Each structure stands twice: as C-alpha cells, then as structure tokens.
Tab-separated table of C-alpha atoms in Angstrom:
chain	number	residue	atom	x	y	z
A	1	UNK	CA	-88.746	49.453	89.632
A	2	UNK	CA	-90.916	52.257	88.254
A	3	UNK	CA	-89.257	55.452	87.076
A	4	UNK	CA	-89.106	58.031	89.871
A	5	UNK	CA	-89.260	61.819	89.523
A	6	UNK	CA	-88.149	64.043	92.424
A	7	UNK	CA	-88.804	67.789	92.584
A	8	UNK	CA	-86.402	70.001	94.544
A	9	UNK	CA	-86.298	73.705	95.405
A	10	UNK	CA	-86.663	76.245	98.163
A	11	UNK	CA	-89.983	76.648	99.925
A	12	UNK	CA	-92.714	78.377	97.953
A	13	UNK	CA	-91.214	78.168	94.462
A	14	UNK	CA	-93.911	75.818	93.143
A	15	UNK	CA	-92.614	72.277	93.580
A	16	UNK	CA	-96.136	70.967	94.130
A	17	UNK	CA	-97.442	72.815	91.069
A	18	UNK	CA	-94.608	71.422	88.946
A	19	UNK	CA	-95.008	67.883	90.261
A	20	UNK	CA	-98.773	68.138	89.691
A	21	UNK	CA	-98.212	69.114	86.067
A	22	UNK	CA	-96.105	65.995	85.479
A	23	UNK	CA	-98.471	63.718	87.410
A	24	UNK	CA	-101.541	64.870	85.466
A	25	UNK	CA	-99.657	64.708	82.158
A	26	UNK	CA	-98.593	61.095	82.686
A	27	UNK	CA	-102.067	60.078	83.847
A	28	UNK	CA	-103.606	61.816	80.834
A	29	UNK	CA	-101.329	59.704	78.623
A	30	UNK	CA	-102.903	56.584	80.117
A	31	UNK	CA	-100.239	55.618	82.627
A	32	UNK	CA	-100.802	54.573	86.216
A	33	UNK	CA	-99.097	57.196	88.378
A	34	UNK	CA	-98.336	57.389	92.093
A	35	UNK	CA	-97.866	60.981	93.249
A	36	UNK	CA	-96.906	61.443	96.878
A	37	UNK	CA	-95.609	64.182	99.140
A	38	UNK	CA	-93.056	63.745	101.928
A	39	UNK	CA	-93.137	67.442	102.785
A	40	UNK	CA	-94.496	67.791	106.352
A	41	UNK	CA	-96.259	70.940	105.071
A	42	UNK	CA	-98.335	69.168	102.418
A	43	UNK	CA	-100.025	70.864	99.443
A	44	UNK	CA	-101.310	67.996	97.297
A	45	UNK	CA	-104.721	68.044	98.987
A	46	UNK	CA	-105.042	71.736	98.066
A	47	UNK	CA	-104.262	70.902	94.441
A	48	UNK	CA	-106.745	68.037	94.122
A	49	UNK	CA	-109.395	69.541	96.396
A	50	UNK	CA	-109.747	66.543	98.700
A	51	UNK	CA	-108.011	64.760	101.560
A	52	UNK	CA	-105.316	62.313	100.514
A	53	UNK	CA	-104.158	60.979	103.890
A	54	UNK	CA	-104.397	57.520	102.320
A	55	UNK	CA	-103.688	56.478	98.732
A	56	UNK	CA	-106.573	57.952	96.751
A	57	UNK	CA	-107.358	57.993	93.034
A	58	UNK	CA	-107.786	61.709	92.306
A	59	UNK	CA	-107.977	61.396	88.516
A	60	UNK	CA	-108.112	58.446	86.147
A	61	UNK	CA	-104.923	56.494	86.809
A	62	UNK	CA	-103.521	59.136	89.170
A	63	UNK	CA	-103.163	58.073	92.801
A	64	UNK	CA	-102.084	60.607	95.423
A	65	UNK	CA	-100.911	60.490	99.025
A	66	UNK	CA	-99.701	62.955	101.651
A	67	UNK	CA	-97.340	60.924	103.828
A	68	UNK	CA	-97.812	61.153	107.585
A	69	UNK	CA	-94.145	61.679	108.499
A	70	UNK	CA	-94.951	61.636	112.225
A	71	UNK	CA	-96.473	58.162	111.906
A	72	UNK	CA	-93.352	56.842	110.189
A	73	UNK	CA	-91.180	58.438	112.864
A	74	UNK	CA	-93.194	56.692	115.587
A	75	UNK	CA	-92.984	53.409	113.699
A	76	UNK	CA	-89.201	53.777	113.461
A	77	UNK	CA	-88.960	54.478	117.207
A	78	UNK	CA	-91.213	51.515	118.080
A	79	UNK	CA	-89.146	49.215	115.857
A	80	UNK	CA	-85.940	50.531	117.450
A	81	UNK	CA	-87.266	49.705	120.928
A	82	UNK	CA	-88.193	46.178	119.831
A	83	UNK	CA	-84.786	45.613	118.224
A	84	UNK	CA	-82.898	46.902	121.265
A	85	UNK	CA	-84.870	44.634	123.584
A	86	UNK	CA	-84.225	41.674	121.309
A	87	UNK	CA	-80.528	42.358	120.775
A	88	UNK	CA	-79.601	43.494	124.254
A	89	UNK	CA	-81.746	41.562	126.695
A	90	UNK	CA	-79.229	42.317	129.425
A	91	UNK	CA	-80.062	46.006	129.066
A	92	UNK	CA	-83.664	45.670	130.222
A	93	UNK	CA	-83.416	48.893	132.208
A	94	UNK	CA	-86.457	50.679	133.565
A	95	UNK	CA	-87.535	53.469	131.260
A	96	UNK	CA	-85.918	52.183	128.047
A	97	UNK	CA	-89.008	53.240	126.091
A	98	UNK	CA	-88.745	56.803	127.400
A	99	UNK	CA	-85.066	56.984	126.496
A	100	UNK	CA	-85.666	55.793	122.940
A	101	UNK	CA	-88.858	57.860	122.603
A	102	UNK	CA	-86.714	60.972	123.087
A	103	UNK	CA	-85.079	60.069	119.756
A	104	UNK	CA	-87.917	61.872	117.977
A	105	UNK	CA	-86.302	65.166	119.034
A	106	UNK	CA	-82.827	64.142	117.881
A	107	UNK	CA	-81.241	65.865	114.857
A	108	UNK	CA	-81.778	63.853	111.703
A	109	UNK	CA	-84.837	61.915	112.865
A	110	UNK	CA	-87.147	63.640	110.391
A	111	UNK	CA	-84.801	62.740	107.534
A	112	UNK	CA	-84.674	59.109	108.709
A	113	UNK	CA	-88.476	58.927	108.966
A	114	UNK	CA	-88.941	60.362	105.471
A	115	UNK	CA	-86.321	58.033	103.985
A	116	UNK	CA	-88.020	55.005	105.555
A	117	UNK	CA	-91.383	56.267	104.310
A	118	UNK	CA	-90.022	56.600	100.775
A	119	UNK	CA	-88.500	53.121	100.929
A	120	UNK	CA	-91.760	51.628	102.175
A	121	UNK	CA	-93.822	53.350	99.483
A	122	UNK	CA	-91.397	52.551	96.676
A	123	UNK	CA	-91.222	48.894	97.751
A	124	UNK	CA	-94.987	48.668	97.325
A	125	UNK	CA	-95.270	50.602	94.061
A	126	UNK	CA	-94.588	47.897	91.491
A	127	UNK	CA	-98.073	48.352	89.995
A	128	UNK	CA	-97.362	51.954	88.962
A	129	UNK	CA	-95.667	53.019	85.749
A	130	UNK	CA	-94.320	56.256	87.235
A	131	UNK	CA	-93.772	57.733	90.692
A	132	UNK	CA	-93.770	61.496	91.283
A	133	UNK	CA	-92.344	62.779	94.576
A	134	UNK	CA	-93.059	66.209	96.060
A	135	UNK	CA	-90.390	67.057	98.634
A	136	UNK	CA	-89.678	69.387	101.571
A	137	UNK	CA	-87.631	72.581	101.037
A	138	UNK	CA	-83.976	72.457	100.013
A	139	UNK	CA	-81.951	71.530	103.085
A	140	UNK	CA	-84.133	68.680	104.301
A	141	UNK	CA	-84.393	67.083	100.855
A	142	UNK	CA	-80.639	67.234	100.271
A	143	UNK	CA	-80.016	65.566	103.626
A	144	UNK	CA	-82.499	62.825	102.707
A	145	UNK	CA	-80.704	62.205	99.404
A	146	UNK	CA	-77.318	62.098	101.160
A	147	UNK	CA	-78.454	59.936	104.084
A	148	UNK	CA	-78.123	56.500	102.414
A	149	UNK	CA	-74.507	57.106	101.407
A	150	UNK	CA	-73.626	58.378	104.890
A	151	UNK	CA	-75.319	55.390	106.522
A	152	UNK	CA	-73.563	52.937	104.232
A	153	UNK	CA	-70.160	54.221	105.371
A	154	UNK	CA	-71.164	54.157	109.049
A	155	UNK	CA	-72.539	50.616	108.787
A	156	UNK	CA	-69.273	49.418	107.245
A	157	UNK	CA	-67.392	50.784	110.264
A	158	UNK	CA	-69.865	49.358	112.780
A	159	UNK	CA	-69.781	45.966	111.094
A	160	UNK	CA	-65.975	45.980	111.104
A	161	UNK	CA	-65.859	46.537	114.863
A	162	UNK	CA	-68.639	44.046	115.557
A	163	UNK	CA	-66.693	41.393	113.655
A	164	UNK	CA	-63.630	42.299	115.725
A	165	UNK	CA	-65.635	41.710	118.916
A	166	UNK	CA	-66.772	38.307	117.664
A	167	UNK	CA	-63.201	37.477	116.694
A	168	UNK	CA	-62.009	38.274	120.245
A	169	UNK	CA	-64.762	36.084	121.659
A	170	UNK	CA	-63.602	33.184	119.513
A	171	UNK	CA	-60.046	33.719	120.724
A	172	UNK	CA	-61.226	33.554	124.342
A	173	UNK	CA	-63.150	30.348	123.670
A	174	UNK	CA	-60.125	28.858	121.912
A	175	UNK	CA	-58.143	29.328	125.121
A	176	UNK	CA	-60.788	28.652	127.773
A	177	UNK	CA	-62.975	26.228	125.907
A	178	UNK	CA	-66.349	26.360	124.160
A	179	UNK	CA	-69.038	28.059	126.210
A	180	UNK	CA	-66.516	29.818	128.452
A	181	UNK	CA	-68.183	33.172	127.814
A	182	UNK	CA	-71.516	31.990	129.108
A	183	UNK	CA	-74.776	30.714	127.740
A	184	UNK	CA	-76.173	32.542	124.727
A	185	UNK	CA	-73.010	34.538	123.940
A	186	UNK	CA	-72.614	34.381	120.159
A	187	UNK	CA	-69.202	33.957	118.528
A	188	UNK	CA	-70.236	33.037	114.965
A	189	UNK	CA	-71.047	36.056	112.698
A	190	UNK	CA	-73.687	34.008	110.860
A	191	UNK	CA	-75.593	33.603	114.145
A	192	UNK	CA	-75.098	37.137	115.429
A	193	UNK	CA	-78.288	39.221	115.564
A	194	UNK	CA	-76.330	42.481	115.527
A	195	UNK	CA	-74.590	41.541	112.271
A	196	UNK	CA	-77.972	40.483	110.888
A	197	UNK	CA	-79.492	43.884	111.758
A	198	UNK	CA	-76.520	45.746	110.283
A	199	UNK	CA	-76.777	43.725	107.067
A	200	UNK	CA	-80.502	44.441	106.763
A	201	UNK	CA	-79.958	48.152	107.336
A	202	UNK	CA	-77.072	48.169	104.850
A	203	UNK	CA	-79.189	46.472	102.170
A	204	UNK	CA	-81.991	49.007	102.616
A	205	UNK	CA	-79.614	51.984	102.460
A	206	UNK	CA	-77.802	50.614	99.417
A	207	UNK	CA	-81.109	50.041	97.667
A	208	UNK	CA	-82.111	53.682	98.255
A	209	UNK	CA	-78.685	55.011	97.295
A	210	UNK	CA	-78.629	52.967	94.086
A	211	UNK	CA	-82.047	54.390	93.210
A	212	UNK	CA	-81.190	58.022	94.020
A	213	UNK	CA	-77.971	57.816	91.989
A	214	UNK	CA	-79.488	55.975	89.014
A	215	UNK	CA	-80.943	57.218	85.744
A	216	UNK	CA	-84.292	55.802	86.875
A	217	UNK	CA	-84.524	58.664	89.380
A	218	UNK	CA	-84.818	62.010	87.582
A	219	UNK	CA	-84.409	65.182	89.614
A	220	UNK	CA	-86.018	68.479	88.654
A	221	UNK	CA	-85.014	71.795	90.201
A	222	UNK	CA	-87.835	74.327	90.544
A	223	UNK	CA	-86.907	78.017	90.817
A	224	UNK	CA	-88.628	81.362	90.455
A	225	UNK	CA	-87.405	84.317	88.454
A	226	UNK	CA	-85.716	86.029	91.405
A	227	UNK	CA	-82.087	86.087	92.505
A	228	UNK	CA	-82.656	84.481	95.917
A	229	UNK	CA	-84.410	81.490	94.380
A	230	UNK	CA	-81.797	81.178	91.636
A	231	UNK	CA	-78.906	81.416	94.123
A	232	UNK	CA	-80.403	78.686	96.296
A	233	UNK	CA	-81.019	76.615	93.194
A	234	UNK	CA	-77.335	76.859	92.331
A	235	UNK	CA	-76.449	75.577	95.794
A	236	UNK	CA	-78.803	72.644	95.245
A	237	UNK	CA	-77.174	71.895	91.907
A	238	UNK	CA	-73.677	71.941	93.444
A	239	UNK	CA	-74.786	69.779	96.385
A	240	UNK	CA	-76.228	67.202	93.992
A	241	UNK	CA	-72.993	67.298	92.010
A	242	UNK	CA	-71.057	66.556	95.221
A	243	UNK	CA	-73.284	63.499	95.653
A	244	UNK	CA	-72.621	62.414	92.079
A	245	UNK	CA	-76.147	63.301	90.946
A	246	UNK	CA	-77.330	65.461	88.065
A	247	UNK	CA	-80.391	67.552	87.357
A	248	UNK	CA	-82.671	66.405	84.562
A	249	UNK	CA	-83.971	69.958	84.085
A	250	UNK	CA	-84.440	73.361	85.692
A	251	UNK	CA	-88.051	74.583	85.767
A	252	UNK	CA	-88.589	78.332	86.060
A	253	UNK	CA	-92.056	78.497	87.587
A	254	UNK	CA	-94.368	81.521	87.092
A	255	UNK	CA	-92.080	82.799	84.355
A	256	UNK	CA	-92.404	86.491	83.543
A	257	UNK	CA	-93.570	87.718	86.947
A	258	UNK	CA	-90.169	88.749	88.297
A	259	UNK	CA	-87.290	90.790	86.892
A	260	UNK	CA	-84.369	88.370	86.399
A	261	UNK	CA	-83.683	88.027	82.674
A	262	UNK	CA	-84.059	84.699	80.914
A	263	UNK	CA	-80.480	84.801	79.606
A	264	UNK	CA	-79.153	85.317	83.126
A	265	UNK	CA	-80.996	82.222	84.327
A	266	UNK	CA	-79.732	80.121	81.434
A	267	UNK	CA	-76.197	81.375	82.055
A	268	UNK	CA	-76.390	80.255	85.684
A	269	UNK	CA	-77.649	76.822	84.641
A	270	UNK	CA	-75.681	76.405	81.432
A	271	UNK	CA	-75.128	72.683	82.050
A	272	UNK	CA	-78.853	71.891	82.392
A	273	UNK	CA	-81.972	72.253	80.253
A	274	UNK	CA	-84.010	75.268	81.405
A	275	UNK	CA	-87.776	75.464	80.848
A	276	UNK	CA	-90.143	78.371	81.402
A	277	UNK	CA	-93.380	77.346	83.103
A	278	UNK	CA	-96.218	79.765	82.357
A	279	UNK	CA	-98.070	81.671	85.056
A	280	UNK	CA	-101.805	80.997	84.843
A	281	UNK	CA	-103.453	84.381	85.378
A	282	UNK	CA	-106.787	85.227	87.000
A	283	UNK	CA	-107.114	81.839	88.689
A	284	UNK	CA	-107.407	81.392	92.451
A	285	UNK	CA	-107.416	77.604	92.086
A	286	UNK	CA	-105.808	75.765	89.174
A	287	UNK	CA	-107.600	72.782	87.666
A	288	UNK	CA	-106.463	69.734	85.741
A	289	UNK	CA	-106.420	71.562	82.398
A	290	UNK	CA	-104.229	74.309	83.877
A	291	UNK	CA	-101.717	71.753	85.106
A	292	UNK	CA	-101.726	70.104	81.696
A	293	UNK	CA	-101.056	73.497	80.087
A	294	UNK	CA	-98.050	73.906	82.367
A	295	UNK	CA	-96.914	70.354	81.613
A	296	UNK	CA	-96.904	70.860	77.854
A	297	UNK	CA	-94.354	73.657	78.310
A	298	UNK	CA	-91.706	71.215	79.511
A	299	UNK	CA	-92.625	67.542	79.998
A	300	UNK	CA	-92.534	66.382	76.330
A	301	UNK	CA	-88.969	67.693	76.038
A	302	UNK	CA	-87.688	65.913	79.144
A	303	UNK	CA	-89.710	62.775	79.884
A	304	UNK	CA	-89.935	60.003	77.306
A	305	UNK	CA	-93.274	58.187	77.448
C-alpha cells in the first residue's frame, strides 16, 4: 500500500495548508500523489481554485478530492438495509427502511461513514506513490482513528455469542434430529451468513487498524503559536499515545504571529520533532510556489523521498 500521511489539529490551525504543502512538494518531486479531504467542511477546492467533488488532477501528478461524506453515509445505510433483509428475512416488517434510515442521526454515524470512505479510497489507490489526508477537527478525527480497534473488540464478542447460538442449535438437532429447527435454519458456522458478515467487517476493521498503527501511516500535528491550540495539541498527542500511535512531527503553522515562545512549544512537545512553518505575508490567496516554500521548511527533514 502507498505511504499515507494524516494531518491532525483543532479547527482553523492550518491542516489544509500544511497538507497542501506536502502534496505539492511530493508532486513537484515527480511522484503521483492522491490528496483528499474527509472534513465535511472542505477547503481543498479553495486551495486549488476549482471544484474537486471527483478525483481531479490539479497539478502535474497531484490528484485531489473532497469526499462527499453524506453520500458515503447513505451508501452505508442502504447496504445495512440490504444486509438486514438478507440476513433476517423473518423480520420483513413494514417501515424497516425508515427505521434504518434514522441511523444517519445516530451518534458515531459520521465517523463510520468517513472510515468507510477512507477504506474505499485507500483500496483503490494502488496507482499512487503517496496519499495525503486532510481531516476534520480534533475530536472527530481521533474517534475515526480509534473506531477500528473498538469495532474489532465488539466483533469478537458478537462472533462469540453467534457461535454459541449455532452450538445450541446443533445440540437441539442432535436430540431431535436433523432439520428439527425448521427449513433454512443454519447450524454450521461455515454456512452462516451472520458469521460471514462479521468476518467481512472484522477483516475491514483490522485492515484499517493495521494501517493506522503502522509506520506506513505518518501523523502530523498542526498547531498555532497560541496556548489554546498548543493545549489541544497536547491532548491529541496523549490520545494517540493511548492508541499506541506516535506523531511524526509537530508543525507550528503561521509561526511568529502569536506570542507563545518557541522554547515553550518545544518543551511541550519534547518527544517530537517541531517545525516552524512560515507565514506568507501580503497574500490573500496562496499559490503553488507559496505552498512549496512552506514545504521546504519541514518536509525534507521528515519525509524520505
């Protein structure tokens, strides 16, 4: 799989600017780069000056996309309805679609939709050398990163109890005879559609967790030179540590505009490399050369190409 770079930070610190600097840098070096945003409040189109609601080459070798999270959420709901109808034909109640459709308002659905979007895009990104991911603000991104591990544990429990149910069915058939439970009632785990669905979901979640936790997925924390941003950045760092993940670097965007001293920032992030990203003055809209200028302040020290 291609190397993946994920940018984290609170809203407004400059994650898109930082991810743009890396994306342009890699493309300038001659690599094929896929740069996409899973932030519902997208900014890539503002950076490149054009719509990127489908994969679009915005510079030589640089392909960009703003993911339609709502579309992935609807796809997930539609697939859930189909699976439920297939697995539980006896539950063909009136209004099933409306019940499942209400899932879109359930806590965690946005995280699930984004995770499935990332999996789909990464599965179809073999042609790219590098993948750059612009993410939503802190809390949502951390929940996305944690979701595969949480799901893996839940699936193990669900599979355990499903196997117990099948075991009880086999016990009943052993006493009453084969077919005693009725036509179409499965007793063999290898023929059980529920086990099959759980295994598929487990494989997908493990694939995403293995990626997020691997060295092939580098995570960059973007902060500004203010105490609120730095404090939230520290919480991000600790949350990643709890997940067994490390930061590749801390990027101080728009360095020099705000009062927190450089030494104070480095003290707070003593276990990570800290880079100062310059503020480009007198520019309403940055261009490719500006992003490359920002990139040269940090990328060569962190990313081996």
